[in-house]
């Protein structure tokens, strides 16, 4: 379930916002690094190696990393600000909609 809860939402949002034709291995690796950075050295132990599925920081971090890598590798088919992608995802996660 790691893919469904932690990886896919951010990868797809970053890829969609960057309008990529293909999700590359480099984008997936960037997503993995973004997830890994969310666990501090103080938190890391044999019971805690990745953030919890309920950690709302994951999707924005992954979306930003994927969009950034898409821009860096020339895969993005539009002008996109990775930080803005993260901000939109964070707003979507935390805002209530009627």
Short mmCIF file of C-alpha atoms in Angstrom, two decimals, residues 2-3 6 12 17 26 41-42 50 63 87:
data_model
loop_
_atom_site.label_atom_id
_atom_site.label_comp_id
_atom_site.label_asym_id
_atom_site.label_seq_id
_atom_site.Cartn_x
_atom_site.Cartn_y
_atom_site.Cartn_z
CA UNK A 2 3.01 2.30 0.10
CA UNK A 3 2.62 3.08 -3.58
CA UNK A 6 2.52 7.72 -0.42
CA UNK A 12 0.65 11.94 -10.72
CA UNK A 17 1.19 19.76 -13.70
CA UNK A 26 14.49 9.68 -12.73
CA UNK A 41 17.68 10.91 11.41
CA UNK A 42 16.16 11.22 14.89
CA UNK A 50 9.02 5.94 5.72
CA UNK A 63 4.73 16.40 -6.48
CA UNK A 87 1.80 24.76 -2.71
#
